[in-house]
CSV table of C-alpha atoms and ligand atoms in Angstrom, one decimal:
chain,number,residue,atom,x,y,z
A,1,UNK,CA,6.0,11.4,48.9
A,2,UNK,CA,7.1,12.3,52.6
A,3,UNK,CA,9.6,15.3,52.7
A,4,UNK,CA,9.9,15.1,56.7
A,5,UNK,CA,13.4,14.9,57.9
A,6,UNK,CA,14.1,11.6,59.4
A,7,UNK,CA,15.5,12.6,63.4
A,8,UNK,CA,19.1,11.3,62.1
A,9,UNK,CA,18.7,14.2,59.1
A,10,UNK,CA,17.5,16.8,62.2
A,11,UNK,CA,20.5,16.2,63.9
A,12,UNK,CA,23.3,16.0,61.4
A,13,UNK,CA,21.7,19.3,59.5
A,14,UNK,CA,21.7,21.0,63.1
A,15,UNK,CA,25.4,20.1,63.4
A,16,UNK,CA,26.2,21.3,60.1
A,17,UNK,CA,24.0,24.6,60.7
A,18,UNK,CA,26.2,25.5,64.0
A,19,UNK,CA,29.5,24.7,62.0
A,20,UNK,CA,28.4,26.4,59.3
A,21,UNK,CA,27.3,29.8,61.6
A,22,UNK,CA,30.7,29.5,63.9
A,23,UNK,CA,33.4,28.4,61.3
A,24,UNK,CA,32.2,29.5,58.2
A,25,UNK,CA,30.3,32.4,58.3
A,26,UNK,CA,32.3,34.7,60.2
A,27,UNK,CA,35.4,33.6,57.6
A,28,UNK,CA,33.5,33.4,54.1
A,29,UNK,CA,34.1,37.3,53.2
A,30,UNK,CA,38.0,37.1,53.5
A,31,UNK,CA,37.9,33.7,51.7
A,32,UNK,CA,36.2,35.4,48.9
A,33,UNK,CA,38.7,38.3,48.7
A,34,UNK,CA,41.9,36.2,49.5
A,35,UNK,CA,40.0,33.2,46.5
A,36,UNK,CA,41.0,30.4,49.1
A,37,UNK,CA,39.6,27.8,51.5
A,38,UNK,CA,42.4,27.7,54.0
A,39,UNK,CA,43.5,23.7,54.2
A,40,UNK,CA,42.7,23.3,57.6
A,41,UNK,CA,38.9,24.0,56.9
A,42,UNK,CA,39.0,20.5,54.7
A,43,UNK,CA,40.3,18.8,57.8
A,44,UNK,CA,37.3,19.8,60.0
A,45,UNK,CA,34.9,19.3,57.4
A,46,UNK,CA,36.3,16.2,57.1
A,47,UNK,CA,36.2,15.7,61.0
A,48,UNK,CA,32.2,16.3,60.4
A,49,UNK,CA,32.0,14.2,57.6
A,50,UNK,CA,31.0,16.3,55.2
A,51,UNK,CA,34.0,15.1,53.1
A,52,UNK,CA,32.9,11.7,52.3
A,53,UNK,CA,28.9,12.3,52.4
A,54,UNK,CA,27.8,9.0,50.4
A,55,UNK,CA,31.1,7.0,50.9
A,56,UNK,CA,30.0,3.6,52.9
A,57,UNK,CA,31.2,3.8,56.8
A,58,UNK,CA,33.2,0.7,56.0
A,59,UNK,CA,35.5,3.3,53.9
A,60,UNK,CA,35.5,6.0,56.8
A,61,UNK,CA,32.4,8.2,55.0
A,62,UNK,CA,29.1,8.8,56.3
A,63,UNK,CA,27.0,6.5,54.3
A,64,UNK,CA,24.5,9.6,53.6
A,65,UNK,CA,21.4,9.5,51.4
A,66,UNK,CA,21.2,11.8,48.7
A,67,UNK,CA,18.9,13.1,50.6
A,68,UNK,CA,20.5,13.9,53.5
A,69,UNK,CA,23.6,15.1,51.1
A,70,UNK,CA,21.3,17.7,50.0
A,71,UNK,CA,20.5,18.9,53.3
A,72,UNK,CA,24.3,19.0,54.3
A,73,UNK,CA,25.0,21.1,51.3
A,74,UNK,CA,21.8,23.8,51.7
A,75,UNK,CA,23.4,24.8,55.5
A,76,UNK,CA,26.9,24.9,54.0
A,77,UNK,CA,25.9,27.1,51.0
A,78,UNK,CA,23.4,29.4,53.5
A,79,UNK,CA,27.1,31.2,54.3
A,80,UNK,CA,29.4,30.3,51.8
A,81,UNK,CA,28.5,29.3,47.8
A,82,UNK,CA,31.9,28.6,47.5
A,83,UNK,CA,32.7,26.0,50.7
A,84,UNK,CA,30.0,24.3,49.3
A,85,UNK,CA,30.9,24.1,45.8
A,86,UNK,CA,34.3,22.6,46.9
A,87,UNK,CA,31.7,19.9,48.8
A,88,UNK,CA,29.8,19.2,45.2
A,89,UNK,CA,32.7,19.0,43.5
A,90,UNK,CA,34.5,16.5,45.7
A,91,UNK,CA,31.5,14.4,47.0
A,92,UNK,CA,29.0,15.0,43.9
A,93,UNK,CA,31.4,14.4,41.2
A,94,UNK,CA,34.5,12.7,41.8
A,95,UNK,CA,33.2,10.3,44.4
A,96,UNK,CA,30.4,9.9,43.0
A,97,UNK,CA,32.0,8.9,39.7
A,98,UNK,CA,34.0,6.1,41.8
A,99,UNK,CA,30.4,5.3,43.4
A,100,UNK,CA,28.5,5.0,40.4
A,101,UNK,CA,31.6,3.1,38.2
A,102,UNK,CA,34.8,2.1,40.0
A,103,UNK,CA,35.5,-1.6,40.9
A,104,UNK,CA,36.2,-2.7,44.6
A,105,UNK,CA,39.9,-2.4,44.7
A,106,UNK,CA,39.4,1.3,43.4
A,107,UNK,CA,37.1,2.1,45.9
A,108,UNK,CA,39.2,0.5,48.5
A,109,UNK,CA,42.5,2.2,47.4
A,110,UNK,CA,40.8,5.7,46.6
A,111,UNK,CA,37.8,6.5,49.0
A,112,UNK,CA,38.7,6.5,52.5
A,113,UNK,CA,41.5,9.2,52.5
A,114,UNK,CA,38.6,11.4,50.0
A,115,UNK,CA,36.4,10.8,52.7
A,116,UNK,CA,38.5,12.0,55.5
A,117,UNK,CA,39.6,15.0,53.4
A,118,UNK,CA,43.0,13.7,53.5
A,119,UNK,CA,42.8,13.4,49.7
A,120,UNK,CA,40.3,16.0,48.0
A,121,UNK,CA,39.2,15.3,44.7
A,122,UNK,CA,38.3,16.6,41.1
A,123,UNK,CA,36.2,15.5,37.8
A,124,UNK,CA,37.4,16.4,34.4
A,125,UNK,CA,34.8,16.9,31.3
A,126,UNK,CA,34.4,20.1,30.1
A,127,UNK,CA,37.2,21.1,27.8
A,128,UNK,CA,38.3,24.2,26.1
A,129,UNK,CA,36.1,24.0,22.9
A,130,UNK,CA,33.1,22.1,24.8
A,131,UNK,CA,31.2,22.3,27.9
A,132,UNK,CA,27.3,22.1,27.2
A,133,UNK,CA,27.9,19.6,24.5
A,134,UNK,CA,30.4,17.6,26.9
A,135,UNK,CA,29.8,14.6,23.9
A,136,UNK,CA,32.1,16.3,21.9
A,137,UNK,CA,35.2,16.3,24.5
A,138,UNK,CA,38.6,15.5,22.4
A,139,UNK,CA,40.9,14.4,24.7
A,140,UNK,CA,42.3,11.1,23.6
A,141,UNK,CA,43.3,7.9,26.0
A,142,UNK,CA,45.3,5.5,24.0
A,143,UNK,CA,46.5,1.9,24.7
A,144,UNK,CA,50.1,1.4,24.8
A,145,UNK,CA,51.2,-1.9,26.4
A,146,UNK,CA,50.1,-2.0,30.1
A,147,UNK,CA,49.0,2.1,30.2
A,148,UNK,CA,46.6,4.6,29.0
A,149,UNK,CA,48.6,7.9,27.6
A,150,UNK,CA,46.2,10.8,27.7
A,151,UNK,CA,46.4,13.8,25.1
A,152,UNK,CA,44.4,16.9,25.7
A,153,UNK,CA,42.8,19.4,28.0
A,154,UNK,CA,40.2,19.9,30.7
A,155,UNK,CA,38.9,23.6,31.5
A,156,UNK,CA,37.0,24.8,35.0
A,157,UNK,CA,37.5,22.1,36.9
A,158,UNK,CA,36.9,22.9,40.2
A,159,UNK,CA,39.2,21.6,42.8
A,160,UNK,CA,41.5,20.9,40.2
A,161,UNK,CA,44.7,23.1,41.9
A,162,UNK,CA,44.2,21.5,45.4
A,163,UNK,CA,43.1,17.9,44.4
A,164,UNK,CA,45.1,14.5,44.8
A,165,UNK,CA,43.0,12.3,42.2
A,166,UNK,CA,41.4,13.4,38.9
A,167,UNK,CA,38.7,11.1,37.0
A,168,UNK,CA,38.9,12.3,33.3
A,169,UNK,CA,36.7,11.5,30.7
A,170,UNK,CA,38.8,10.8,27.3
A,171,UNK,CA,37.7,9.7,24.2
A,172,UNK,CA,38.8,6.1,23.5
A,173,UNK,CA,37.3,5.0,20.4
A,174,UNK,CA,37.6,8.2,18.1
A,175,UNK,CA,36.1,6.9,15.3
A,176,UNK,CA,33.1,5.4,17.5
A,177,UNK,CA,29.0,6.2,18.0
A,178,UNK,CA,29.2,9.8,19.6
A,179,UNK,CA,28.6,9.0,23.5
A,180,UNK,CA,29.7,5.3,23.5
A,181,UNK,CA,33.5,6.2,22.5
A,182,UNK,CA,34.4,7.6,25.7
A,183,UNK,CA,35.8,6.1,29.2
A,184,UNK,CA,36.8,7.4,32.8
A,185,UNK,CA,40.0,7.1,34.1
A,186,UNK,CA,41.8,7.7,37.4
A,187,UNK,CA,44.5,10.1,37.9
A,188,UNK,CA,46.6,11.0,40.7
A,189,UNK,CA,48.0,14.7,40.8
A,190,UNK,CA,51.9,14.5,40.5
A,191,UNK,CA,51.4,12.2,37.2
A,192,UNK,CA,54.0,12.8,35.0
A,193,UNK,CA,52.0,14.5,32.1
A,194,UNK,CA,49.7,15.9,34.0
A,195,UNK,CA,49.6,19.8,34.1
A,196,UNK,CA,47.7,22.1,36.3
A,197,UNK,CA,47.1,25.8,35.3
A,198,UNK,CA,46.5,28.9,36.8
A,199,UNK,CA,43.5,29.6,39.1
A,200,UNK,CA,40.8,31.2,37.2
A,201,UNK,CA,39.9,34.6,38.7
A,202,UNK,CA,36.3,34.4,39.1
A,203,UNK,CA,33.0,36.6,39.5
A,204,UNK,CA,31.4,34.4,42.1
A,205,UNK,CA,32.1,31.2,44.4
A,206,UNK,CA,35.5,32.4,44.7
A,207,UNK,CA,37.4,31.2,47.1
A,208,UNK,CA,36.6,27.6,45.0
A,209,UNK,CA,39.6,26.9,43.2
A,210,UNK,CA,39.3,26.4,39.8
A,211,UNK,CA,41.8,25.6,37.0
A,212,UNK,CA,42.6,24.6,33.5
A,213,UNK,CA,43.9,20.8,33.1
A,214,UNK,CA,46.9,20.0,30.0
A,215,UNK,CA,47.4,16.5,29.7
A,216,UNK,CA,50.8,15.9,27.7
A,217,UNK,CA,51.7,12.1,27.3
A,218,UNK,CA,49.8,11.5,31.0
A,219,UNK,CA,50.4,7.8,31.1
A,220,UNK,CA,48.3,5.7,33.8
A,221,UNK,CA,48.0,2.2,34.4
A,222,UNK,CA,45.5,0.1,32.7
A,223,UNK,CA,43.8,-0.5,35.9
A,224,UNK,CA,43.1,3.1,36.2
A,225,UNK,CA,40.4,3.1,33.5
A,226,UNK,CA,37.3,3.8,36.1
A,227,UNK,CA,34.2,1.5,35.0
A,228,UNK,CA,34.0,-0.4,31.4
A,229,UNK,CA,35.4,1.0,28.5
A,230,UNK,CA,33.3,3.5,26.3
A,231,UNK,CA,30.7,3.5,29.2
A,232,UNK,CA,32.5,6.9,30.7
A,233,UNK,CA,30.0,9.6,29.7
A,234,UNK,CA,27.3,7.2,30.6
A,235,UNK,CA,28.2,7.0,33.6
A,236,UNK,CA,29.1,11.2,33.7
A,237,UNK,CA,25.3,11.6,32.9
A,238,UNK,CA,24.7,9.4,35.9
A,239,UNK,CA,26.8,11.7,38.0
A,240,UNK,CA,25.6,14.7,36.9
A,241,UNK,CA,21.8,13.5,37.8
A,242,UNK,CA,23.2,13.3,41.3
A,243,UNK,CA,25.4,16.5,41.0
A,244,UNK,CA,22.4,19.0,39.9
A,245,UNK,CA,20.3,18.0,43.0
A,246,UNK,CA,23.2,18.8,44.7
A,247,UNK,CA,23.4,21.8,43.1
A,248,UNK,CA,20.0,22.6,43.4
A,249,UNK,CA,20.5,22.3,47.2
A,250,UNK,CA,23.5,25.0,46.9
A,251,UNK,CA,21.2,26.9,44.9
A,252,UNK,CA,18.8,27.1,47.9
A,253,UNK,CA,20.8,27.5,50.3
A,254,UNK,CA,21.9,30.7,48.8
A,255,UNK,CA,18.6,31.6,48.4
A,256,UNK,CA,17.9,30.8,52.3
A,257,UNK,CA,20.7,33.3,53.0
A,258,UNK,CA,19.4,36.1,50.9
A,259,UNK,CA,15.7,35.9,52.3
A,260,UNK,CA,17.4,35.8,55.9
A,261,UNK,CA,19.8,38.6,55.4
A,262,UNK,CA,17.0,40.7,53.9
A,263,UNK,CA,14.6,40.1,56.3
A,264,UNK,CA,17.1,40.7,59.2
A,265,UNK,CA,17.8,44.0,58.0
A,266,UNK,CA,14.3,44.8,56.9
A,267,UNK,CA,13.3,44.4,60.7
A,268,UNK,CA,15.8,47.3,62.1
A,269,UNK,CA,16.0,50.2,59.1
A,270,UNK,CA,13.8,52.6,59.0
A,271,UNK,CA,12.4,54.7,56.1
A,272,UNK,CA,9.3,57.2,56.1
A,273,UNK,CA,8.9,56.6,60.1
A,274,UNK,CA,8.5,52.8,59.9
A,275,UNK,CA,10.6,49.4,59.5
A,276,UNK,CA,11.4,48.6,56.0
A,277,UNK,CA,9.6,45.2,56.8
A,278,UNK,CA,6.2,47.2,57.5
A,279,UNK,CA,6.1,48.5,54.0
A,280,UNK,CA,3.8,46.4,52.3
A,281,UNK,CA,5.7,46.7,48.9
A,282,UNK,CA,9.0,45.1,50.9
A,283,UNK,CA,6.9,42.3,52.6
A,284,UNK,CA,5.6,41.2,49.3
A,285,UNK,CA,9.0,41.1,48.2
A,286,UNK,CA,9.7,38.9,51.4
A,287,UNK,CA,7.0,36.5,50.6
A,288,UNK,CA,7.9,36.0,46.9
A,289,UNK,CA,11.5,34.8,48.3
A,290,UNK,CA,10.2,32.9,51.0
A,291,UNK,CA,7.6,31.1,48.5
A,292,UNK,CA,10.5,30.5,46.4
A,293,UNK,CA,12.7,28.6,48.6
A,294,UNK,CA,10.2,26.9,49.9
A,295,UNK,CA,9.4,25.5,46.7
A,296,UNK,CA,12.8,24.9,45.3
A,297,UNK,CA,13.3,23.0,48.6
A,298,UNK,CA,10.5,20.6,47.7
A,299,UNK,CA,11.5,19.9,44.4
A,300,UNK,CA,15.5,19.1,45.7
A,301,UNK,CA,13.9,16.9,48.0
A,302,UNK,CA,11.7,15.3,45.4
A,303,UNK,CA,14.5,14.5,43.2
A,304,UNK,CA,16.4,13.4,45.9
A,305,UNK,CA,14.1,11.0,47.4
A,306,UNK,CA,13.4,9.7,43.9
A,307,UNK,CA,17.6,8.5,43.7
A,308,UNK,CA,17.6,7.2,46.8
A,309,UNK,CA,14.6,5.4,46.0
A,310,UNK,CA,16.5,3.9,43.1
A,311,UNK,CA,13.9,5.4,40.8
A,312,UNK,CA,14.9,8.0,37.7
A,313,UNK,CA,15.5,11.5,39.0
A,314,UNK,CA,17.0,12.8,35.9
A,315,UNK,CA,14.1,15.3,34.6
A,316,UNK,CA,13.1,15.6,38.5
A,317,UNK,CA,16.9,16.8,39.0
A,318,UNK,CA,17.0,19.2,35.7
A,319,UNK,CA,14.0,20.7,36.9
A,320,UNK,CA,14.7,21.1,40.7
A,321,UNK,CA,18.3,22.3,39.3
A,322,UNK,CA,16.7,25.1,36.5
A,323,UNK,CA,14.1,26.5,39.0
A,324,UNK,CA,16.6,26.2,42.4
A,325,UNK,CA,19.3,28.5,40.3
A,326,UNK,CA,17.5,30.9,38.9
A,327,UNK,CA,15.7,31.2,42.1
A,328,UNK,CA,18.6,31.8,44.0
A,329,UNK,CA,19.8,34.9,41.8
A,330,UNK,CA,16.7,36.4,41.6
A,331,UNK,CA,16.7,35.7,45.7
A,332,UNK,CA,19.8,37.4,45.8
A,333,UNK,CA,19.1,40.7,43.7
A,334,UNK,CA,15.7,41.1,45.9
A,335,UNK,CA,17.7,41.0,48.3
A,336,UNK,CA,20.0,43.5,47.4
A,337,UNK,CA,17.3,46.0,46.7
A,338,UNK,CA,16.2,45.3,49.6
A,339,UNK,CA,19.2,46.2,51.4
A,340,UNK,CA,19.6,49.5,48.9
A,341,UNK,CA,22.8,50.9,49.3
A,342,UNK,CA,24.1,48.8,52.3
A,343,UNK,CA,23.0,45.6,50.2
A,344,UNK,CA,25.7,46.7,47.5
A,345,UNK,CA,28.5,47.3,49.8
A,346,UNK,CA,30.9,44.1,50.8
A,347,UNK,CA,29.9,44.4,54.0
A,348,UNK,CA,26.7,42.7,54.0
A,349,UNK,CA,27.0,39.5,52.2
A,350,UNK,CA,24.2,39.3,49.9
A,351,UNK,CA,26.5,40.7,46.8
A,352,UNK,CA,28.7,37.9,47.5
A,353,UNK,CA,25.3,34.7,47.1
A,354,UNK,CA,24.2,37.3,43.8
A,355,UNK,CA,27.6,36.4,42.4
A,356,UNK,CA,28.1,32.8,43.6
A,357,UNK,CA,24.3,32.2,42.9
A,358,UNK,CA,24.9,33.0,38.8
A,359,UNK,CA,27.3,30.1,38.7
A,360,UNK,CA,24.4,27.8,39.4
A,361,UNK,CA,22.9,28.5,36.0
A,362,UNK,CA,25.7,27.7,34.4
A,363,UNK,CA,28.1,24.9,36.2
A,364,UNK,CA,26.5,21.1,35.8
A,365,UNK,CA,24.7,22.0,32.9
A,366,UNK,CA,22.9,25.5,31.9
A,367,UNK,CA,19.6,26.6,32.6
A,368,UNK,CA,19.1,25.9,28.3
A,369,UNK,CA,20.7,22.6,28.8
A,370,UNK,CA,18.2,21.9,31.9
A,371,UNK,CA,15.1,23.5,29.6
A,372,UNK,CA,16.5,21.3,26.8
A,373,UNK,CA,16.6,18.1,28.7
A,374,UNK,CA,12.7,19.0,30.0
A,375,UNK,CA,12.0,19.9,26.6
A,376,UNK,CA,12.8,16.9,25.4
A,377,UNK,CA,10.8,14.6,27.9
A,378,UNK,CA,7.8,16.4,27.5
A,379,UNK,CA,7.9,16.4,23.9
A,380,UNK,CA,8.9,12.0,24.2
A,381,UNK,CA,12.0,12.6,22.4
A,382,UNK,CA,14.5,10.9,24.6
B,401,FAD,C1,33.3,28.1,38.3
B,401,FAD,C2,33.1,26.9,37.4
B,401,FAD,C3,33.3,25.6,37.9
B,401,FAD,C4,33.2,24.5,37.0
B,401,FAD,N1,33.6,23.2,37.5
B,401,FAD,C5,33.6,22.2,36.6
B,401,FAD,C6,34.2,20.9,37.0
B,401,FAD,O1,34.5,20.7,38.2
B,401,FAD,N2,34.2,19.9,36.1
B,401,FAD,C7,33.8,20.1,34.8
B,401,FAD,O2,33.9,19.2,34.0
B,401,FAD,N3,33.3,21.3,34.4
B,401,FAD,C8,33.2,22.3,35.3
B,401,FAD,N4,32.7,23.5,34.9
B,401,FAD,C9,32.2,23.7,33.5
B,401,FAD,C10,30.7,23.9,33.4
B,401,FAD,O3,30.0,22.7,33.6
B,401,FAD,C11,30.5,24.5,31.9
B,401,FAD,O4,31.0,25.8,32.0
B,401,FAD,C12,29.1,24.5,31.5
B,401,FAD,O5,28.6,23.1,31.3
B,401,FAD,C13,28.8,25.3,30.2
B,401,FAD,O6,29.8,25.0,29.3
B,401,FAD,P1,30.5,26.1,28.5
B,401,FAD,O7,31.1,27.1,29.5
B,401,FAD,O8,31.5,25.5,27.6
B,401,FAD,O9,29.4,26.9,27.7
B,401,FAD,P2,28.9,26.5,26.2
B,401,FAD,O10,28.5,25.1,26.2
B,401,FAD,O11,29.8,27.1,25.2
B,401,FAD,O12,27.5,27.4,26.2
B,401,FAD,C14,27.5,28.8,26.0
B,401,FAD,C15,26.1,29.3,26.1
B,401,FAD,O13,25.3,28.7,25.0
B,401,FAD,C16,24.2,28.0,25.6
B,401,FAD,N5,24.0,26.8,24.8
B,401,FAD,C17,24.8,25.9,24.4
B,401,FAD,N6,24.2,24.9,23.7
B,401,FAD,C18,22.9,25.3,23.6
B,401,FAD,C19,21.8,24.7,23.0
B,401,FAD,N7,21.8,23.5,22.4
B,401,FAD,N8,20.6,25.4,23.1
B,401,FAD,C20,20.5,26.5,23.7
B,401,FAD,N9,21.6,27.1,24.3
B,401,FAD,C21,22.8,26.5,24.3
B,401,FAD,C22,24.6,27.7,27.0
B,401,FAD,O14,23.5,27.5,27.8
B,401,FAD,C23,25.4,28.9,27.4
B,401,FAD,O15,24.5,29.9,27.8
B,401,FAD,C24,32.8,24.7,35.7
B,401,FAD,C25,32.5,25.9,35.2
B,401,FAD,C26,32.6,27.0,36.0
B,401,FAD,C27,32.3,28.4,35.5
């Protein structure tokens, strides 16, 4: 398998670098504190087209391979986890759920103002009493003449506060085969019905917004239901294939940042008469990080060339996403040691990818969902 760059991917990841050094790195501290991405940073990244990543050109996106997605998310998440989480959540989930399932029209009517950034959008399946086992959602979407009504709640969901179009997983069929009784469906944000909580105050990624859903007698058009009927958390699991790579690429860019940041500062302090970074016991520490980038890189970009290749990536994505998060923590709490004192301070910024980098082992499925799914293969029990 060839993980070289194609000189299209060296390009666009440059641009995205040198955005992501001038706009968003000298900005991603306050955006932590104040928990916003000010609107007119989804207008520029829209402008690069970062908000429409895999949307076709013929519907204003950038017709990206996952591959090159992933690339485009590690440069964004090397200064800010939570930019880029807004990116996964938009282009990983949402569109990707109208990618994967959503008939022409609705691709025509919903994707080129989500590519632009005009619209942003959001994706609905964990609820308040399930997350892991997402199977077990109990919102309700019920037929009633030409509209759905939807009953019930969504928790986390990221974008949620800022986001013009919703796809929500409901259960249709309640008495159905767990899995198969459940469809997608498209909502725009001023629904009657639809109602948007507060914004979670968060440990990490937090200038991401993220709210609770209510759904109270949401009605939507028939035509709203997004790919066939009972075929919703199918197609989720699809999504979320795609999402974890994505989220393995966040995972390393974090990581990247840590080992930089560190090994910046480990070049100009000195203790005992030397640089930090001539200790032998610090430059080991280096090395483990850099090893471990490295290698979460690879396997990103193995799971990632897999999809694009059409081929299954789902346990090459559960294990690029297990090994990528946990990487990035532990990345992050070298790096902090490394740093001592200064490294716990808000000035530097490796505190902020410690707490942004934890998210990764939970959001898009825990590191014991990711083990289970692994598990599972290797054992032939899928
Ligand atoms: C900041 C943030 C943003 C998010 N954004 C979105 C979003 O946009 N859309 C969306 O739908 N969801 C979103 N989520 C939800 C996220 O995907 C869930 O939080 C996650 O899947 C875990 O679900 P849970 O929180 O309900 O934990 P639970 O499922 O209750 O799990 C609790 C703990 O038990 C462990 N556990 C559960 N089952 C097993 C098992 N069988 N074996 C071993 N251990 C197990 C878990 O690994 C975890 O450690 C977001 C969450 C956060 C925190």
């Amino acid at each position: 398998m060839n993980f070289e760059l194609s000189d299209e991917l060296v390009t666009l990841r440059d641009a995205v670098r040198k955005f992501a050094q001038e706009v968003i790195a000298p900005n991603a501290r306050a955006w932590d504190r104040d928990g916003d991405i000010p609107d007119e940073v989804y207008g520029q990244l829209g402008e690069l087209g970062l908000m429409g990543l895999a949307v076709p050109a013929e519907l204003n996106g950038s017709g990206l391979s996952q591959l090159g997605s992933t690339v485009v998310i590690e440069e964004i998440a090397r200064h800010c986890g939570a930019t880029a989480l807004m990116l996964c959540a938009h282009n990983g989930l949402c569109i990707s759920h109208l990618l994967v399932a959503a008939s022409d029209e609705q691709k025509r009517r919903y994707l080129p103002k989500l590519a632009t950034g005009e619209h942003i959008g959001a994706w609905g399946l964990t609820e308040t009493t399930c997350g892991s086992d997402a199977a077990a959602l109990q919102t309700t979407a019920v037929a009633d003449g030409n509209e759905w009504v939807i009953n019930g709640n969504k928790m986390f969901i990221t974008n949620g506060g800022k986001a013009d179009l919703f796809v929500i997983m409901a259960v249709t069929d309640p008495g159905g085969e767990r899995g198969r009784n459940i469809s997608a469906f498209l909502v725009e944000s001023g629904t009657k019905g639809l109602l948007v909580g507060n914004k979670e105050d968060k440990m990490g990624v937090r200038a991401s917004n993220t709210v609770p859903l209510t759904f109270e007698d949401l009605r939507v058009p028939k035509g709203n239901l997004c790919g066939r009927l009972g075929e919703g958390y199918k197609d989720a699991m699809k999504v979320l294939n795609g999402g974890r790579a994505s989220i393995a690429a966040l995972s390393v860019g974090l990581g990247r940042g840590a080992l930089e940041e560190a090994l910046a500062y480990a070049q100009q302090r000195e203790t005992f008469g030397k640089l930090l970074v001539e200790h032998q016991a610090v430059q080991f520490m280096l090395a483990d990080m850099a090893v471990d980038v490295d290698a979460a890189r690879l396997l990103v970009r193995r799971a990632a060339t897999l999809r694009d290749a059409g081929e299954s990536s789902r346990i090459e994505a559960a294990i690029a996403k297990l090994f990528a998060s946990e990487m990035a923590t532990r990345a992050a709490l070298n790096a902090i040691q490394i740093c001592g004192g200064y490294g716990y301070m808000k000035d530097m910024p490796v505190e902020r990818y410690m707490r942004d980098a934890k998210l990764m082992e939970i959001g898009e499925g825990t590191s014991q969902i990711q083990r289970l799914v692994i598990a599972r293969w290797l054992l032939d029990e899928d």
